[in-house]
Tab-separated table of C-alpha atoms and ligand atoms in Angstrom:
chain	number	residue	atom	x	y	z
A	1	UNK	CA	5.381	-71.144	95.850
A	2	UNK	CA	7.211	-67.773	94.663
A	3	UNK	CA	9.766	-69.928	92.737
A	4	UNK	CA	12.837	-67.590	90.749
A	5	UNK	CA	12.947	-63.748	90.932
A	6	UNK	CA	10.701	-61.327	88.721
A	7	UNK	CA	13.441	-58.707	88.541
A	8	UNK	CA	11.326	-55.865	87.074
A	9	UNK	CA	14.061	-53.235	87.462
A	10	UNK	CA	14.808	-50.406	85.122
A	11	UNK	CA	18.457	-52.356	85.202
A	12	UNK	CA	19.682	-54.656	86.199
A	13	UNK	CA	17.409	-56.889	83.777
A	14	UNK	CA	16.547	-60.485	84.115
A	15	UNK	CA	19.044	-62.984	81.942
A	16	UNK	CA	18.306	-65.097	79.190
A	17	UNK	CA	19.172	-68.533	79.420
A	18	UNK	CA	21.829	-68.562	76.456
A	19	UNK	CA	23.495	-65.399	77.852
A	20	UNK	CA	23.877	-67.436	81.023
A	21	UNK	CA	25.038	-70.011	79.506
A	22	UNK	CA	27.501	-68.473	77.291
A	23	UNK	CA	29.098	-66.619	80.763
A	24	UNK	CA	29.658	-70.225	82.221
A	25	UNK	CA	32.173	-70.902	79.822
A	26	UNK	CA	36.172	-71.144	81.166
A	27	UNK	CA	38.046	-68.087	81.368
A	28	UNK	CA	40.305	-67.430	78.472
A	29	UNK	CA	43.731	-65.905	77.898
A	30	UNK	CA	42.258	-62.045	77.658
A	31	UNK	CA	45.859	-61.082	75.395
A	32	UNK	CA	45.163	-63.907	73.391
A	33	UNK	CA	43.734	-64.757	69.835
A	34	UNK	CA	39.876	-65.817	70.959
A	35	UNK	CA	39.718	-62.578	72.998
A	36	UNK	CA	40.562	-60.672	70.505
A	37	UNK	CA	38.273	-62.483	68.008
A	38	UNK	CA	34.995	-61.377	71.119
A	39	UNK	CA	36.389	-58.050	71.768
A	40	UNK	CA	36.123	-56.716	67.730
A	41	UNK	CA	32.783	-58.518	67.379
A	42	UNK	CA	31.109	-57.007	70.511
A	43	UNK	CA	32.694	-53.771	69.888
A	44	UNK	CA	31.583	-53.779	66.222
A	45	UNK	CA	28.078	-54.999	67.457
A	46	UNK	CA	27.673	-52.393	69.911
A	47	UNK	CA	28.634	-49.508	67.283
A	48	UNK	CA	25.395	-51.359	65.291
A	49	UNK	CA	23.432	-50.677	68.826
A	50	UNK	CA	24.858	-47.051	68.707
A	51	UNK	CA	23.920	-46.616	64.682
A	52	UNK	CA	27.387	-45.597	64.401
A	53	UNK	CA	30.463	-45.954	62.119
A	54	UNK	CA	32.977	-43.756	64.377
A	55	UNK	CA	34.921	-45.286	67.806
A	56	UNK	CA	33.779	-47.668	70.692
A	57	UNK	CA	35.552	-48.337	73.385
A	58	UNK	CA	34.466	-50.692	76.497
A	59	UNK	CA	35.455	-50.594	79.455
A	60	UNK	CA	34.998	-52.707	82.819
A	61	UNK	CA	32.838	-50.482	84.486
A	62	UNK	CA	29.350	-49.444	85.874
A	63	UNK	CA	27.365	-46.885	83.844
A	64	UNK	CA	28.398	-43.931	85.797
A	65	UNK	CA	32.338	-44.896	85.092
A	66	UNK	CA	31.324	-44.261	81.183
A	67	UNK	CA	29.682	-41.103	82.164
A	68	UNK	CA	33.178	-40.284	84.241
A	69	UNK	CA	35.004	-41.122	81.213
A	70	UNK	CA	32.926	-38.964	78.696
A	71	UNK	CA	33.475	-35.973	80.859
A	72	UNK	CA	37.515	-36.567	81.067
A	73	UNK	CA	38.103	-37.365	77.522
A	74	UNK	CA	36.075	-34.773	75.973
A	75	UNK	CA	35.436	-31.943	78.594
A	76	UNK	CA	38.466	-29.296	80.418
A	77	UNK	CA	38.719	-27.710	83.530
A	78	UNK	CA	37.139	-24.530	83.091
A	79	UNK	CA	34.834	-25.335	80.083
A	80	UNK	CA	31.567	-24.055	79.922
A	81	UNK	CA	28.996	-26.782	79.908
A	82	UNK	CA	25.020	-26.622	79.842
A	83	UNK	CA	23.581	-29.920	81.599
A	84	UNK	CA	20.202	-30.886	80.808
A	85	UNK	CA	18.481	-32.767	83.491
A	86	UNK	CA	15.339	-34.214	83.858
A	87	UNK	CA	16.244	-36.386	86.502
A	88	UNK	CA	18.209	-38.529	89.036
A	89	UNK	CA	20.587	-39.344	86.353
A	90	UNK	CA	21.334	-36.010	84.233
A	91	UNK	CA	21.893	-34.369	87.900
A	92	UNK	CA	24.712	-37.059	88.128
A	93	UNK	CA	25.885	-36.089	84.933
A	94	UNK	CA	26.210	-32.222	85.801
A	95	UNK	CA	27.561	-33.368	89.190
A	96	UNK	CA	30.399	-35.332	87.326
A	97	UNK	CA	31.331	-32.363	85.125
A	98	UNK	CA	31.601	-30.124	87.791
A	99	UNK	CA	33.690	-32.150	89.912
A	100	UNK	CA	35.798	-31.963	87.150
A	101	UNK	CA	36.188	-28.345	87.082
A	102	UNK	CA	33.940	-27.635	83.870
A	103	UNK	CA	31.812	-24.249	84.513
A	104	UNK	CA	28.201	-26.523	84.616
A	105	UNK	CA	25.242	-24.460	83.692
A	106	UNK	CA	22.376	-26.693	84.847
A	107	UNK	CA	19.179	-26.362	83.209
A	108	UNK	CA	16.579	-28.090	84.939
A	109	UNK	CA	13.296	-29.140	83.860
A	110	UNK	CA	10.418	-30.558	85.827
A	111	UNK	CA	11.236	-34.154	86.757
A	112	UNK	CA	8.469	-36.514	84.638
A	113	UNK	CA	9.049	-34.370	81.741
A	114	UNK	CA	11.229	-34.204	79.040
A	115	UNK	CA	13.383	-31.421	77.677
A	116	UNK	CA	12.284	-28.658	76.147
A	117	UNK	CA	13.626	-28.596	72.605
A	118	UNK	CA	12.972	-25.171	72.070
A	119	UNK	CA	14.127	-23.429	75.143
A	120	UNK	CA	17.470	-25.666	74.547
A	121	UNK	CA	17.436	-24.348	71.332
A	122	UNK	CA	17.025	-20.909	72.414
A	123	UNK	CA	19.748	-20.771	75.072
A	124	UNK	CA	22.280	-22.081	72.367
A	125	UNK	CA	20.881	-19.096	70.056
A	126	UNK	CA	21.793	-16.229	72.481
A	127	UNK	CA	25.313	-18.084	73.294
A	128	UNK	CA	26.832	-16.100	70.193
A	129	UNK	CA	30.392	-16.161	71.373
A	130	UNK	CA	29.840	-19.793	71.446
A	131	UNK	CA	31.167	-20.351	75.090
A	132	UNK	CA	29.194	-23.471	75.312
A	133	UNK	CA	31.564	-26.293	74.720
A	134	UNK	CA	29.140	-29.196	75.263
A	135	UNK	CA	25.527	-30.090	76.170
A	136	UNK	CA	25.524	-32.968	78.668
A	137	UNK	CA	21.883	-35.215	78.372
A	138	UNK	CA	20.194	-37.569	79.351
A	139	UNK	CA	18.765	-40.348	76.893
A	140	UNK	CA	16.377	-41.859	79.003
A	141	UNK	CA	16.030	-40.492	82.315
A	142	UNK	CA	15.682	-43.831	84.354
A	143	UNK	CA	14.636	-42.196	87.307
A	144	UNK	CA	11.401	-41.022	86.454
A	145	UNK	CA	10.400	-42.957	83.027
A	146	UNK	CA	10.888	-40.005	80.342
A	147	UNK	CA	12.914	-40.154	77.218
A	148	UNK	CA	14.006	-36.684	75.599
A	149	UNK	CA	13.698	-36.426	72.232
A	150	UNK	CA	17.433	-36.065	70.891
A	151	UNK	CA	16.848	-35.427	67.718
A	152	UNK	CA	14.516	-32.611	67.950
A	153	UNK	CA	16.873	-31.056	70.595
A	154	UNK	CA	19.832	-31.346	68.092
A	155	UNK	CA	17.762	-30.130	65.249
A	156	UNK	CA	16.525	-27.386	67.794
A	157	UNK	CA	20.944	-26.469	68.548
A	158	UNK	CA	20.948	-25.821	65.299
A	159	UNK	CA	24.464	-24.989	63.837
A	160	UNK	CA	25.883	-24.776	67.378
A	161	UNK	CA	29.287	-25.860	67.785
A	162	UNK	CA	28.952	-27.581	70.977
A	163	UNK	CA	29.681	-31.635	71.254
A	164	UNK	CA	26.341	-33.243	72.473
A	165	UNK	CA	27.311	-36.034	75.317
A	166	UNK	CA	24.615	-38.340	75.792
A	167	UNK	CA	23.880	-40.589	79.215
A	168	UNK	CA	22.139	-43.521	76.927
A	169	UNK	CA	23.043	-46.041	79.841
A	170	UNK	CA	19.154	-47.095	79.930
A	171	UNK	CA	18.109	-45.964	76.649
A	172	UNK	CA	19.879	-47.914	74.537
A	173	UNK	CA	18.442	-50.501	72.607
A	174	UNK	CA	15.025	-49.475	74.178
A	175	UNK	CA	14.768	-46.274	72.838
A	176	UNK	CA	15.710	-45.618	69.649
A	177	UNK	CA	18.878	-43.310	69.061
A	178	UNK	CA	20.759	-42.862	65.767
A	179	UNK	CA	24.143	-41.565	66.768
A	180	UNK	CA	25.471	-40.405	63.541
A	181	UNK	CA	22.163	-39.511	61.556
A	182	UNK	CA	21.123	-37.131	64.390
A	183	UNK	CA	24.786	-35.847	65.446
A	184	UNK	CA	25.514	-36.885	68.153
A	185	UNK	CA	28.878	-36.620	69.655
A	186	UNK	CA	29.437	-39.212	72.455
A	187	UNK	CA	27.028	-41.828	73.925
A	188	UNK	CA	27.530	-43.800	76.826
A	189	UNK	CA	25.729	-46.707	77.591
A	190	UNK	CA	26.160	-50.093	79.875
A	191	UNK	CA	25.634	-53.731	79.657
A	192	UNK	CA	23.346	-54.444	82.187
A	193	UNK	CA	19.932	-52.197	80.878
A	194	UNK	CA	18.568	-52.899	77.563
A	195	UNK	CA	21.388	-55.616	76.620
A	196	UNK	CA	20.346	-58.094	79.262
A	197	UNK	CA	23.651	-58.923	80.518
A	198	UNK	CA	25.377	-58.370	84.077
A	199	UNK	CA	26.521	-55.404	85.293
A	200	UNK	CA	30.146	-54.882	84.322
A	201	UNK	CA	31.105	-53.077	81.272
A	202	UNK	CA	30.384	-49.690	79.666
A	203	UNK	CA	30.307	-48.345	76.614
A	204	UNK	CA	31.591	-44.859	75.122
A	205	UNK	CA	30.999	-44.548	71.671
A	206	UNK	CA	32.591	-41.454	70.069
A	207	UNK	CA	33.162	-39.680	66.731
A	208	UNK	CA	36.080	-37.209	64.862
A	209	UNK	CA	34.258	-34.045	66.432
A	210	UNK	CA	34.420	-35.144	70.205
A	211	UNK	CA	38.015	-36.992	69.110
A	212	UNK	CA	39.677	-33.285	68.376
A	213	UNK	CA	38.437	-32.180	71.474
A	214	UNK	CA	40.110	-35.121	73.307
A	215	UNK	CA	42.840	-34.078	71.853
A	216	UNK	CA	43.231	-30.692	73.322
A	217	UNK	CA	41.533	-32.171	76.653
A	218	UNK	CA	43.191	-31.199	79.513
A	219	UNK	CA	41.489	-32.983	82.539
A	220	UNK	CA	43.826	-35.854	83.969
A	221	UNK	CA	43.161	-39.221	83.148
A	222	UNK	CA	44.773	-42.618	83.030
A	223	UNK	CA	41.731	-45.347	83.323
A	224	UNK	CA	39.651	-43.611	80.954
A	225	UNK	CA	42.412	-42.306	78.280
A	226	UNK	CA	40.999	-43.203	74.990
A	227	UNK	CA	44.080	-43.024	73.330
A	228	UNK	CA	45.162	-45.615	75.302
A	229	UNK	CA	42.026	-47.744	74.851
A	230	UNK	CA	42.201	-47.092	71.037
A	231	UNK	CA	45.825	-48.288	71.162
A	232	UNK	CA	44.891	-51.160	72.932
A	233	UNK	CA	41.773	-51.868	70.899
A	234	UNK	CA	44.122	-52.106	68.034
A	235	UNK	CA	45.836	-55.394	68.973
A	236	UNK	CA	42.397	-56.840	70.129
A	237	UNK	CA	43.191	-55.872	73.990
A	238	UNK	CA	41.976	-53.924	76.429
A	239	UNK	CA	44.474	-51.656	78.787
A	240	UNK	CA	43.199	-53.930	81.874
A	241	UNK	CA	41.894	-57.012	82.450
A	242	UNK	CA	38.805	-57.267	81.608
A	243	UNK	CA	35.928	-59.591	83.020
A	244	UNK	CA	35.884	-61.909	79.988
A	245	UNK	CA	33.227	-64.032	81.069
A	246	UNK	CA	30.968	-60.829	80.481
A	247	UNK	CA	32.455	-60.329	77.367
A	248	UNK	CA	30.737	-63.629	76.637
A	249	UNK	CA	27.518	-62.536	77.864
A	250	UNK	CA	27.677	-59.834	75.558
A	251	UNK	CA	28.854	-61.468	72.479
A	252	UNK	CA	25.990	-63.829	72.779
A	253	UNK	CA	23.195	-60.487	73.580
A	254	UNK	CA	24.504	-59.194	70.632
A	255	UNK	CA	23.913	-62.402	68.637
A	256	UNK	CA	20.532	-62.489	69.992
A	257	UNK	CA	19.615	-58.626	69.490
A	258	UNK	CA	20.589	-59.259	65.688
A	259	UNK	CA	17.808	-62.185	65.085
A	260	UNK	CA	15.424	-60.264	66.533
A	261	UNK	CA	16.544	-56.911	64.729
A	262	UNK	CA	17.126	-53.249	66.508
A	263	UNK	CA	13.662	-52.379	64.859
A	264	UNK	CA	11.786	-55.115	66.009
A	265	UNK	CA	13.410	-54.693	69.983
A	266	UNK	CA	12.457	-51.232	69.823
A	267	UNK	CA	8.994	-51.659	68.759
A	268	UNK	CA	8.492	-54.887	71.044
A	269	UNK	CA	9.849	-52.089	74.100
A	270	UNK	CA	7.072	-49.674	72.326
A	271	UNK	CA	4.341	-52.481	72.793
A	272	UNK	CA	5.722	-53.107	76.649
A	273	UNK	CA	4.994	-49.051	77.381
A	274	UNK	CA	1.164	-49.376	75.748
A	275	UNK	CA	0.584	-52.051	77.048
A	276	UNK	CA	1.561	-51.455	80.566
A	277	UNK	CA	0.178	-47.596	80.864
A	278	UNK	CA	-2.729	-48.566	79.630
A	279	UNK	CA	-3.550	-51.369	81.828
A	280	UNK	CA	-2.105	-48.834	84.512
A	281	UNK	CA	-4.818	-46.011	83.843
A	282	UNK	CA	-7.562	-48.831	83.785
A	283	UNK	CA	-7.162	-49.797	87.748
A	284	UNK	CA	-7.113	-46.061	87.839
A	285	UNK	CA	-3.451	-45.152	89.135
A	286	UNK	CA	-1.722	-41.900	87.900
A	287	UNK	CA	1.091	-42.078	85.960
A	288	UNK	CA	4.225	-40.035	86.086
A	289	UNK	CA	5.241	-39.336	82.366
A	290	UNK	CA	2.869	-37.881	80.104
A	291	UNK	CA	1.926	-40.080	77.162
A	292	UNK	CA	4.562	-38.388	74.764
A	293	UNK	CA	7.404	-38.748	76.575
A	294	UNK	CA	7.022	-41.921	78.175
A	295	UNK	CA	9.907	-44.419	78.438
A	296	UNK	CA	9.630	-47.716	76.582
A	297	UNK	CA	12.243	-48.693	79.063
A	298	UNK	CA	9.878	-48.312	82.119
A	299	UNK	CA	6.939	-47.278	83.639
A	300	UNK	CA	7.052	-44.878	86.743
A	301	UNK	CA	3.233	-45.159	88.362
A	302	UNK	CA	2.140	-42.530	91.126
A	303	UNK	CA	1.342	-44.774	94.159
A	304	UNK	CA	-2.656	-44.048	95.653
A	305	UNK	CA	-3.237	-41.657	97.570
A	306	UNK	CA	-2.660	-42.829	101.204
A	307	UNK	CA	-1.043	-46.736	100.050
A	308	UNK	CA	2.681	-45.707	99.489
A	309	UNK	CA	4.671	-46.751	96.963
A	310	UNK	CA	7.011	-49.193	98.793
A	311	UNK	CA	4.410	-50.672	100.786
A	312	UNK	CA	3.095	-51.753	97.255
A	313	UNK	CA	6.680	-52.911	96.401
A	314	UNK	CA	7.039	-54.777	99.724
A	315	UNK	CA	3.676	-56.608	99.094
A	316	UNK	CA	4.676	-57.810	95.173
A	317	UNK	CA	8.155	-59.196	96.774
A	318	UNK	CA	6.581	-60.514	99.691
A	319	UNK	CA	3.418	-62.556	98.069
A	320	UNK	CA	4.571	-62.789	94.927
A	321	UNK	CA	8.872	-62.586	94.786
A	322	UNK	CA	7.782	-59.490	91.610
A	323	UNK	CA	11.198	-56.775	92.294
A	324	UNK	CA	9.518	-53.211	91.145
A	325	UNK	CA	12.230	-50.507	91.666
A	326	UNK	CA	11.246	-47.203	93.904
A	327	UNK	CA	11.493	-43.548	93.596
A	328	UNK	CA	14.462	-42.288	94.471
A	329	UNK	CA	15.444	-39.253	96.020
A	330	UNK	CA	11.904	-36.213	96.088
A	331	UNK	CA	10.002	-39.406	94.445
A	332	UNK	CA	11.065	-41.929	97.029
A	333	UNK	CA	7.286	-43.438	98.256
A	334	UNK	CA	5.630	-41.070	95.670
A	335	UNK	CA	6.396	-43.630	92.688
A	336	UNK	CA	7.372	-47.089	92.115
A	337	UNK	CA	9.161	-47.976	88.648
A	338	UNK	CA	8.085	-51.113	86.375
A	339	UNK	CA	11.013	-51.925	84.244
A	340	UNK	CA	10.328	-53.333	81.062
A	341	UNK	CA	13.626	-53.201	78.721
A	342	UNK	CA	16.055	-56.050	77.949
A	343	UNK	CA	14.709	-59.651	78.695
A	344	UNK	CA	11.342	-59.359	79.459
A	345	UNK	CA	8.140	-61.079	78.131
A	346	UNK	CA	4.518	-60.266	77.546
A	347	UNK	CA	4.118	-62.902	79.998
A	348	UNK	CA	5.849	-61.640	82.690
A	349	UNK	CA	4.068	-58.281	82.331
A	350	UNK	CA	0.395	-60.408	82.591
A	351	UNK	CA	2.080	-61.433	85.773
A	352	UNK	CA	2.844	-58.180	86.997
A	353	UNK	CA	-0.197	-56.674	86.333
A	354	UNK	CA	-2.156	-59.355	87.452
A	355	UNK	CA	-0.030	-59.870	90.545
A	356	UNK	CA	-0.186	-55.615	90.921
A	357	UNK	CA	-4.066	-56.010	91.349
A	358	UNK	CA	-4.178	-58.371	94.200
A	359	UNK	CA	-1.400	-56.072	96.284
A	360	UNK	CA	-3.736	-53.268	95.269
A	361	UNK	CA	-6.659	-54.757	96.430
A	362	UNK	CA	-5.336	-56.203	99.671
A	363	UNK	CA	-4.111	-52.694	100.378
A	364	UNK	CA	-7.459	-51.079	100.279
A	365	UNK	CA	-7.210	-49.202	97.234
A	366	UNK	CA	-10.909	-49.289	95.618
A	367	UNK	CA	-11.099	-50.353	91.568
A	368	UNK	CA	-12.685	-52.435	89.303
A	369	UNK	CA	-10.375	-55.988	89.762
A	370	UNK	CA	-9.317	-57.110	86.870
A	371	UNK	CA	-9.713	-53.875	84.823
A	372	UNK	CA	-5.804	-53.765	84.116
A	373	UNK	CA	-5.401	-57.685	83.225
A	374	UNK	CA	-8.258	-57.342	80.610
A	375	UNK	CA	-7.017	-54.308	79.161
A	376	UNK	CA	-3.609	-55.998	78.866
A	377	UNK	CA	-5.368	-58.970	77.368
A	378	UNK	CA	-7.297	-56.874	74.969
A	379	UNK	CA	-4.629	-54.613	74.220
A	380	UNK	CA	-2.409	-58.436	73.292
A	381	UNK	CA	-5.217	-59.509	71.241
A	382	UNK	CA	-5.424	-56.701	69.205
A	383	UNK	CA	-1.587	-56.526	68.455
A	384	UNK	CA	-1.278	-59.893	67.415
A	385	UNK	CA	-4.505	-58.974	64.895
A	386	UNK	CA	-1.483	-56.836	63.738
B	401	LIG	C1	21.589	-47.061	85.318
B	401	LIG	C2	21.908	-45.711	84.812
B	401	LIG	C3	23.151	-45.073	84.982
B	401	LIG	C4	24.307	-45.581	85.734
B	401	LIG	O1	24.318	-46.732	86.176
B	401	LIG	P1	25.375	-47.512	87.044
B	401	LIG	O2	25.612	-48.690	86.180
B	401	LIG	O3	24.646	-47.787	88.287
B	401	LIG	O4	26.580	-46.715	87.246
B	401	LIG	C5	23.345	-43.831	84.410
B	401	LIG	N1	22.393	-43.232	83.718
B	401	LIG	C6	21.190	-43.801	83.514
B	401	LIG	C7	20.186	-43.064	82.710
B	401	LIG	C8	20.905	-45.042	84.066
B	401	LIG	O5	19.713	-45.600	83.872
């Protein structure tokens, strides 16, 4: 028996019982009193996410619409822009600004490794007429399982004047990221990655810096006008309706995420990384990220040598109903991606790693069977030693 779904994608992210629960409720009038009551609380909770004390504003939406909206509210035609990518999803983000008409300036860096602080910081040095209007990057680059490291790149940019727009959509609440101690301008994020709720609303968190330039924006917008979110957000509306029953969902993540504490998620997603590379590089499979870099989100592991990657996947979904996400794009059958961020349990990983041995082994690949399980086990044993 296979019984329910392992979902062990980088987003969307199995649900919790309660969240479920709380999204079964009846619909509710979304201009009236116990909407508004939800809509301040998750917006105030998700500025606690952010570790920010400036604007939120949600919207129903995928990740990418949030992304869309950062680049309309904050970014004109004609503005010169340096994109950072590292992946999949900062090459969206570039592709976004240009379609918007900013000047994009990609700088690319290998994909399964981070940013280079210093050669961000250096480009920013030589731009002395200060052309550069924003930096566009990536949190954590879901594609290939690397996080950058924002605040060394902002410390790196130095007293540049350029906003810093940040694609958190996977990052958040997995990784840590401290909006308004490390400067950041704008951060985008979603509700259906670290915050274990459906796919359906996005969040674009903003401050007084990236607010002026909003101000003298002059892409067109409508949807994604914050002015007319903020004037909305003020009576305890949204411009549009909004899927409410989401809302709930979120309200109760948020009520969940504060038990357990930001600190303790983020170090729980820490433990999920170890534990899972480490078990990885005991069967002997390569791993994509290096070890400094690597997401606490998910795990992107090079597939053997002659077993591709989505034969592996097809195998764990086949014997075992486990849902590992592929490569995508120049790492499509090269990698397959273990998500571990929202809702997700030791357990489950024991599972996984257990269940990735047998497909391994059916599939000829030649290691020491149960190599990965123990060093999960052992690597359990000695965190709960503490
Ligand atoms: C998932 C994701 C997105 C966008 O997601 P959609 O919700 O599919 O639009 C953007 N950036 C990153 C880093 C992501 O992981």
């Amino acid at each position: 028996m296979t019984g329910e779904q392992f979902l062990m994608l980088p987003g969307p992210t199995p649900l919790p019982n309660r969240i479920i629960r709380a999204m079964s409720r009846p619909l509710i009038n979304h201009r009236g009193p116990e909407f508004k009551k939800i809509l301040l609380e998750v917006t105030e909770g998700v500025k606690e996410i952010c570790q920010t004390k400036h604007h939120v504003l949600i919207y129903p939406s995928s990740g990418t619409g949030g992304l869309e909206a950062a680049v309309v509210n904050f970014i004109s035609p004609g503005d010169k822009v340096l994109a950072v990518s590292i992946g999949v999803f900062g090459d969206r983000f570039a592709s976004i600004a240009k379609k918007f008409g900013a000047e994009v300036e990609k700088m690319d860096f290998t994909w399964g490794e981070a940013a280079d602080p210093e050669i961000i910081g250096e480009r920013l040095k030589k731009d002395i007429n200060r052309e550069i209007k924003a930096v566009l990057i990536t949190h954590n680059e879901t594609s290939t399982g690397v996080f950058n490291d924002l605040k060394a790149i902002k410390e790196a940019a130095g007293n540049h004047p350029a906003l810093f727009l940040v694609d958190a959509v996977s990052g958040l609440a997995a990784v840590d990221l401290k909006m308004d101690e490390w400067g950041i301008d704008v951060v985008v994020s979603g509700s259906q990655k670290a915050f274990m709720v459906p796919p359906g609303l996005c969040f674009l968190a903003f401050n007084d810096r990236a607010y002026e330039a909003y101000k003298k924006s002059k892409s067109p917008k409508f949807y994604w006008d914050i002015d007319l979110g903020l004037e909305y957000l003020a009576k305890g509306q949204n411009p549009v309706t909004p899927p409410i029953s989401i809302y709930y969902g979120m309200q109760e993540a948020l009520k969940m995420m504060k038990e357990e504490g930001l600190e303790n998620i983020l170090k729980r997603h820490k433990n999920y990384r170890d534990m899972v590379r480490e078990s990885i590089k005991s069967v002997g499979l390569k791993l994509l990220a290096n070890d400094e870099n690597a997401s606490t989100a998910g795990t992107s592991v090079i597939a053997p040598e002659g077993i591709g990657a989505n034969k592996i996947r097809q195998y764990m979904l086949e014997k075992f109903n486990i849902v590992l996400a592929g490569g995508q794009q120049s790492l499509n059958d090269v990698i397959f991606r273990i998500g571990h961020l929202g809702y997700v349990r030791e357990l489950d990983l024991l599972a996984v790693i257990a269940a990735l041995e047998i497909t391994l082994k059916e599939l000829g690949f030649a290691f020491d069977m149960g190599a990965g399980v123990r060093k999960a086990q052992e690597f359990l044993l000695n965190n709960y030693k503490g």
